[in-house]
PDB file of C-alpha atoms in Angstrom:
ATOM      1  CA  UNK A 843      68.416 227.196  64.887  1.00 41.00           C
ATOM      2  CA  UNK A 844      70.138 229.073  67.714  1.00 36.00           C
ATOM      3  CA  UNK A 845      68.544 226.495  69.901  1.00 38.00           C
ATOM      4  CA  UNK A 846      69.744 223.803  68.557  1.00 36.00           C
ATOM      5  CA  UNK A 847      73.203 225.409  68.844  1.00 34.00           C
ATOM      6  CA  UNK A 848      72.781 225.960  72.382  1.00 34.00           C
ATOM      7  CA  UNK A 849      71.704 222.019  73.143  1.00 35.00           C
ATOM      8  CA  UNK A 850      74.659 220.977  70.897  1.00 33.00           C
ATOM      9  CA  UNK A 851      77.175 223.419  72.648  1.00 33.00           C
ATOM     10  CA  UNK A 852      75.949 222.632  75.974  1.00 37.00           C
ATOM     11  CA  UNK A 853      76.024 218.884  75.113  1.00 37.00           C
ATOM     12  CA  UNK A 854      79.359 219.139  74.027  1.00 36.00           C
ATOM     13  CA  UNK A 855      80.410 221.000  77.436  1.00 36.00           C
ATOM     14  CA  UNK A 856      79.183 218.110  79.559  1.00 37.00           C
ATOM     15  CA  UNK A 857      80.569 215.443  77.642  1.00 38.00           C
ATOM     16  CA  UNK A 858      83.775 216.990  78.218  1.00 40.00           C
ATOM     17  CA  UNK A 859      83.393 217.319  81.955  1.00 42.00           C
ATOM     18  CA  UNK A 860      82.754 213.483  82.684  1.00 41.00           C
ATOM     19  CA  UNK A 861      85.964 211.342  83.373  1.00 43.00           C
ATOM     20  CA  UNK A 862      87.037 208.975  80.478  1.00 46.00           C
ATOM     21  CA  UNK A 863      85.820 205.485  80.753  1.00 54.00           C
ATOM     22  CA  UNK A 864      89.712 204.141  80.936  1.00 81.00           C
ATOM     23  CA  UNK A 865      90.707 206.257  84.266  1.00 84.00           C
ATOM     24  CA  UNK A 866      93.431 205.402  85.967  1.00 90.00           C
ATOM     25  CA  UNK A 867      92.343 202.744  88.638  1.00 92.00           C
ATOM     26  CA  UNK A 868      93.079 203.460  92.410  1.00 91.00           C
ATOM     27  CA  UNK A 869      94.506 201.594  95.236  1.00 93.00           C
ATOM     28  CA  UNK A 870      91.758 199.912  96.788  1.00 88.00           C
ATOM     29  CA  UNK A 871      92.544 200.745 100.432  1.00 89.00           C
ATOM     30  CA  UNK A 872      94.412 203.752 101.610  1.00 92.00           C
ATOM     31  CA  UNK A 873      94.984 203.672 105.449  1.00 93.00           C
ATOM     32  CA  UNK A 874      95.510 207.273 106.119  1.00 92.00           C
ATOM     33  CA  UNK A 875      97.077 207.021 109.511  1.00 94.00           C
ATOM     34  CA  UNK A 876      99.570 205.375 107.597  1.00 95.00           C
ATOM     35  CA  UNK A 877      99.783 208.098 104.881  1.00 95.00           C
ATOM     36  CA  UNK A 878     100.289 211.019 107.071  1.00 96.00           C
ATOM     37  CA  UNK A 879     103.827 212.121 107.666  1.00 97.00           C
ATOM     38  CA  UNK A 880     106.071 213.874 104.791  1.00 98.00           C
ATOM     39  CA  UNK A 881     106.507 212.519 101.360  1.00 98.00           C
ATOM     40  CA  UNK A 882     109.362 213.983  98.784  1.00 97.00           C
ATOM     41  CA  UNK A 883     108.335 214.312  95.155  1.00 97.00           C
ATOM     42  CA  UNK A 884     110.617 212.408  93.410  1.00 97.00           C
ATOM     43  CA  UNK A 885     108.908 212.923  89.834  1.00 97.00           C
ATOM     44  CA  UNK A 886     105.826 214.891  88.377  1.00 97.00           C
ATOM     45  CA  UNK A 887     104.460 216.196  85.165  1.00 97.00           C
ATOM     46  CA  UNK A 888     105.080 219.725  84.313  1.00 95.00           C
ATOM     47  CA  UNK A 889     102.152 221.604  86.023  1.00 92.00           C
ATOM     48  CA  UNK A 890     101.743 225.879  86.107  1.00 91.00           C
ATOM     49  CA  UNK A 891     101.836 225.447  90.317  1.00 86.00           C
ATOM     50  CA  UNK A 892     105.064 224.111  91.060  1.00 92.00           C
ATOM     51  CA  UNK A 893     106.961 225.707  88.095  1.00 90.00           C
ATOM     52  CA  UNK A 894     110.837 226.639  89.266  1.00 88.00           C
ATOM     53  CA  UNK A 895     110.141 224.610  92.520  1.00 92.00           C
ATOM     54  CA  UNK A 896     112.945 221.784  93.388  1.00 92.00           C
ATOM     55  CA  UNK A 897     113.373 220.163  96.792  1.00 93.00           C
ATOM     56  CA  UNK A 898     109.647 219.857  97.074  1.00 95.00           C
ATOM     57  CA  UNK A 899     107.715 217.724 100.290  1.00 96.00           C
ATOM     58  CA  UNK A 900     104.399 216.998 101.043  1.00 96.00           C
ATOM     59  CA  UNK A 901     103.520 216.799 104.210  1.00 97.00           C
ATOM     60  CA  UNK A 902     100.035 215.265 105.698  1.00 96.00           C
ATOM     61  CA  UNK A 903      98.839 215.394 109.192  1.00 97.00           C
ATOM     62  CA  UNK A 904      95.206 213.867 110.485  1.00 96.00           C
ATOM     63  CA  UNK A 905      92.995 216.201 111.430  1.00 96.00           C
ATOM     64  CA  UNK A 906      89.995 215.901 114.222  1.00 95.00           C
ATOM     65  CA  UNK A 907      87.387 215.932 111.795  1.00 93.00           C
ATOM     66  CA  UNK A 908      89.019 213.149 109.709  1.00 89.00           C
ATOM     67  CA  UNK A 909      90.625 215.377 107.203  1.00 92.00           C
ATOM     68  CA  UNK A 910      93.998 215.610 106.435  1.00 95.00           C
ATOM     69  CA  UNK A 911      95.992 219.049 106.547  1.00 96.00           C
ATOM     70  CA  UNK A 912      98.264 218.857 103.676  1.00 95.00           C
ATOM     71  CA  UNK A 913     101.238 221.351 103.577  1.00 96.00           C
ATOM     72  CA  UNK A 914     103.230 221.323 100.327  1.00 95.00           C
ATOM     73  CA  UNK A 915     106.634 223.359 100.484  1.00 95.00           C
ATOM     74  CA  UNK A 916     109.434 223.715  97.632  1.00 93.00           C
ATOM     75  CA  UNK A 917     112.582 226.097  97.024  1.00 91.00           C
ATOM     76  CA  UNK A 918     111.753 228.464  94.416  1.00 86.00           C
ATOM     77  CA  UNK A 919     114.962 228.220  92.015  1.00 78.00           C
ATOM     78  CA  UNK A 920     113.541 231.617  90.441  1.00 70.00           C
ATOM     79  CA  UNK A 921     114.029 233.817  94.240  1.00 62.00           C
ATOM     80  CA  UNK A 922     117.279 233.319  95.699  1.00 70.00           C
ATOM     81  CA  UNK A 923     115.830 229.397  96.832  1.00 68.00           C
ATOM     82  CA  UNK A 924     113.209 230.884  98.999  1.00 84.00           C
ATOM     83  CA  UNK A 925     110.646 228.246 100.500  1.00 89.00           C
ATOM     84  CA  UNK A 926     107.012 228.522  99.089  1.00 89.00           C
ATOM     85  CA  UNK A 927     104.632 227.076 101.305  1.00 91.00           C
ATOM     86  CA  UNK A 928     100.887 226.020 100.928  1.00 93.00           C
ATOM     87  CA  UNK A 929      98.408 224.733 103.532  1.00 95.00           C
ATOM     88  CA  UNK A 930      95.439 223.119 102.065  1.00 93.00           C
ATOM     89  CA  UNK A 931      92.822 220.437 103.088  1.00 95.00           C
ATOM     90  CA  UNK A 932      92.148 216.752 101.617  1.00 93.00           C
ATOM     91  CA  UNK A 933      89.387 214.757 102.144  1.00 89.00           C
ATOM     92  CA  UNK A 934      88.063 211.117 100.867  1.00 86.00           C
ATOM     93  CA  UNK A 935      85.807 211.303  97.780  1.00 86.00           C
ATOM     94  CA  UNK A 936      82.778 209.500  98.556  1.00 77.00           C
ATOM     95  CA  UNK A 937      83.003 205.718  99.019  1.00 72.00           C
ATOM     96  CA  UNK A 938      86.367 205.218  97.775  1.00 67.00           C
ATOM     97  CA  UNK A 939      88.432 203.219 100.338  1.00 75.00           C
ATOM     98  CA  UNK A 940      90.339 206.412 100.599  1.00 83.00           C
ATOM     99  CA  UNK A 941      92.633 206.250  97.270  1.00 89.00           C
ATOM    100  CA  UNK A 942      90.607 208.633  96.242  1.00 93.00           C
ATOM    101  CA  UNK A 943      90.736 212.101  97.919  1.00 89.00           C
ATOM    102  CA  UNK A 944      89.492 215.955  96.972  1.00 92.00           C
ATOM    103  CA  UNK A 945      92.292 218.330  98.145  1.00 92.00           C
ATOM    104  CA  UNK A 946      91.588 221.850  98.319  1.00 90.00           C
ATOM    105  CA  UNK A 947      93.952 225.069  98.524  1.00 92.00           C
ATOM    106  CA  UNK A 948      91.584 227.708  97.785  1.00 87.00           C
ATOM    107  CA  UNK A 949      88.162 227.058  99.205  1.00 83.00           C
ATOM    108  CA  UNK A 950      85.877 226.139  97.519  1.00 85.00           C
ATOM    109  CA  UNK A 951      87.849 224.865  94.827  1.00 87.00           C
ATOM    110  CA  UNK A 952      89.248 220.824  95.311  1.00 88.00           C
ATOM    111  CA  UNK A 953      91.147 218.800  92.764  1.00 91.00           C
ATOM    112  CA  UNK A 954      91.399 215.379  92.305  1.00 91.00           C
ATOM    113  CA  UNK A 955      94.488 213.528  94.353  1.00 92.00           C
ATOM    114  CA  UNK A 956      94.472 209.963  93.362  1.00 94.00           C
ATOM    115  CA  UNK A 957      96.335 207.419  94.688  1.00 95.00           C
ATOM    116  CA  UNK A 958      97.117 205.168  91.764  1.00 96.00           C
ATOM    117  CA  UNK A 959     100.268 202.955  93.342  1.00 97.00           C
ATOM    118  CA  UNK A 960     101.000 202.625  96.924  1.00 97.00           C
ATOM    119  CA  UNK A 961     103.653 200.351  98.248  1.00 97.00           C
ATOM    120  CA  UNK A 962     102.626 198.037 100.779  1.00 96.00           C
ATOM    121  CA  UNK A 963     105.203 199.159 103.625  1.00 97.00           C
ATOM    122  CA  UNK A 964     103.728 202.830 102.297  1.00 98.00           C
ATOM    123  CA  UNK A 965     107.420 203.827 101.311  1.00 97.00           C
ATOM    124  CA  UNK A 966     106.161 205.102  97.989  1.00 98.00           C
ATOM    125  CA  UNK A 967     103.224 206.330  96.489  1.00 97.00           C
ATOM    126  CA  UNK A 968     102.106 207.595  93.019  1.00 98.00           C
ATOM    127  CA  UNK A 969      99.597 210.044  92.581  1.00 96.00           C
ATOM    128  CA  UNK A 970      97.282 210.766  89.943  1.00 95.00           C
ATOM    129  CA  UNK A 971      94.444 212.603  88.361  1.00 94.00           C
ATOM    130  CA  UNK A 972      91.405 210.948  86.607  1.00 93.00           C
ATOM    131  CA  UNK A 973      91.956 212.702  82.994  1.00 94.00           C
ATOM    132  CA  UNK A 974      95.735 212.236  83.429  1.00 95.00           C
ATOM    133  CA  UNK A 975      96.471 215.657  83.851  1.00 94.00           C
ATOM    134  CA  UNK A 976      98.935 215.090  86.731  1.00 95.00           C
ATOM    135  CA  UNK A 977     101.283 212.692  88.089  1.00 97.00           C
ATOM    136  CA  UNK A 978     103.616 212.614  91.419  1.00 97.00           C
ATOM    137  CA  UNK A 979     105.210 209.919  92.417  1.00 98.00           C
ATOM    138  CA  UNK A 980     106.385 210.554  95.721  1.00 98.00           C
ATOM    139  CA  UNK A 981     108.668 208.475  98.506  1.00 98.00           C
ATOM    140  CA  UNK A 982     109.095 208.506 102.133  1.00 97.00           C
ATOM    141  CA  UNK A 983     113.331 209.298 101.261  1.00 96.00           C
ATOM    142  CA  UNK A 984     114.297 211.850  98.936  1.00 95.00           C
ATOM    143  CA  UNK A 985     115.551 209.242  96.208  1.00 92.00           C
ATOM    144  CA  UNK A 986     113.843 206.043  95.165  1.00 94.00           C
ATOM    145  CA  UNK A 987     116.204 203.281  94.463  1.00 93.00           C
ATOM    146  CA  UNK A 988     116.464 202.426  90.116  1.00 92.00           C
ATOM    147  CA  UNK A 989     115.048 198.986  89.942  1.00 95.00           C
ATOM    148  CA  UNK A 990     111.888 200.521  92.306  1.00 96.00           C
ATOM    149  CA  UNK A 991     111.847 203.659  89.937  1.00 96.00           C
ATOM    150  CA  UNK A 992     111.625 201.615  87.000  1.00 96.00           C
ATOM    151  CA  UNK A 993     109.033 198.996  87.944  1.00 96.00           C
ATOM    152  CA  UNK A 994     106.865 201.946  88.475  1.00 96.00           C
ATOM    153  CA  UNK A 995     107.465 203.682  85.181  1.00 96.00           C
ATOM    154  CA  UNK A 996     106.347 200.388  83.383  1.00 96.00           C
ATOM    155  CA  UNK A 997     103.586 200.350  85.816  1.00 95.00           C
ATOM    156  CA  UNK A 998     102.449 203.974  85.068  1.00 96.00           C
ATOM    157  CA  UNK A 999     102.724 203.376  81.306  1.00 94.00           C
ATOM    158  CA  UNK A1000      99.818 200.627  81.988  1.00 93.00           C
ATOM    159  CA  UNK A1001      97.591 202.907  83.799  1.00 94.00           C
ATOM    160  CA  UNK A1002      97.907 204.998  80.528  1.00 94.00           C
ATOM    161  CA  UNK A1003     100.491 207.447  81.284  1.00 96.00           C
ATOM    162  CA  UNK A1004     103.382 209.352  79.642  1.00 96.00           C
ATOM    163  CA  UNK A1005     106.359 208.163  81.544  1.00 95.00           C
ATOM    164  CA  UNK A1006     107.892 210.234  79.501  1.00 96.00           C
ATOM    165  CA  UNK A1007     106.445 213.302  80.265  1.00 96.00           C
ATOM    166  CA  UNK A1008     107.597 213.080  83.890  1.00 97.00           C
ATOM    167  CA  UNK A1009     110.633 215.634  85.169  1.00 95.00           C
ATOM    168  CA  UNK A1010     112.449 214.831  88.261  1.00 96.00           C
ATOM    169  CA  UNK A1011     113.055 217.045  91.152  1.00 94.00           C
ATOM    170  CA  UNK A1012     115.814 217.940  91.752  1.00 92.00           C
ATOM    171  CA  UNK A1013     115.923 216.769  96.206  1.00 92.00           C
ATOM    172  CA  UNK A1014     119.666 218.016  96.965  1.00 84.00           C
ATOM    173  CA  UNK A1015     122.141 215.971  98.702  1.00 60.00           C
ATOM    174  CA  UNK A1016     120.329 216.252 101.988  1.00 47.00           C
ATOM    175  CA  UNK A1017     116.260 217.578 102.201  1.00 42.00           C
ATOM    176  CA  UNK A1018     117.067 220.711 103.579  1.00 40.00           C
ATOM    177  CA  UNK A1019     116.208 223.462 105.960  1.00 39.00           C
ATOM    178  CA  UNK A1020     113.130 224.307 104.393  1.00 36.00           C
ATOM    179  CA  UNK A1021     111.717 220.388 105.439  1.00 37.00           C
ATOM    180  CA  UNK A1022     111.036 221.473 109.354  1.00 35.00           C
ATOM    181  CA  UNK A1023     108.654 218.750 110.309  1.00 31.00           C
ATOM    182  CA  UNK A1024     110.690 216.062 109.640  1.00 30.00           C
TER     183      UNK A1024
END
């Protein structure tokens, strides 16, 4: 009897690691030279890591090994606006065409970073996560224009998505001191 719990508990565990057969699907080709360089989060789902953050940039440079250094930085609304930085490490996921990348900030541990929508002059991007746990969309300006911001909400609620779940960063009038590799 207690076996048969274990199998069945066990079972049960697994199941619930594997991806869901309707995951988002993933831009197809990702040139990464192209990708480097800093991105503003215009939207995101609420996540634990970036709570009381606003004016928040990700920035990605190449590395020699064919990695990609990834520096996220936001002003922390909760300490007098103080910058919070992070340096962490993103790398493709297997044969993926690169839209699909494993980013780590605390070794050994890597998350899923999905690129889900990517506009062909690579002024925009949307990121995502394979269970739908998280969602950036992110731009090469702090402010996407309406009809752009739109289109992609429609487009996200395709892929399966809460559009409504997003919240939108607040970027300022201007990005900021705290943006010093601009």
């Amino acid at each position: 009897m207690l076996r048969n719990i274990i199998i069945v508990l066990i079972a049960m565990t697994v199941a619930g690691c594997r991806f869901p057969t309707d995951s988002p699907r993933v831009v197809a080709n990702v040139d990464l030279h192209r990708y480097v360089g800093t991105w503003y989060e215009i939207a995101r789902y609420p996540n634990r890591f970036q709570k009381g953050c606003s004016h928040v940039t990700a920035t990605y440079r190449m590395l020699d090994d064919g990695h990609l250094e990834v520096v996220n930085r936001c002003r922390r609304d909760d300490r007098e606006q103080a910058v919070a930085e992070i340096t962490g490490r993103a790398r493709a996921a297997g044969d993926s065409g690169d839209g699909k990348l494993k980013v780590t900030f605390f070794w050994p541990f890597y998350g899923h970073y999905w690129i889900i929508d990517l506009a062909e002059d690579y002024s925009w991007a949307v990121v995502g996560h394979p269970r739908r746990k998280y969602l950036w969309i992110l731009a090469r300006q702090p402010y996407l224009a309406g009809e752009v911001l739109e289109q992609l909400l429609r487009r996200l609620e395709g892929q399966g998505y809460d559009a409504s779940r997003l919240i939108f960063t607040d970027q300022g009038t201007s990005p900021g001191p705290f943006d010093k590799h601009r």
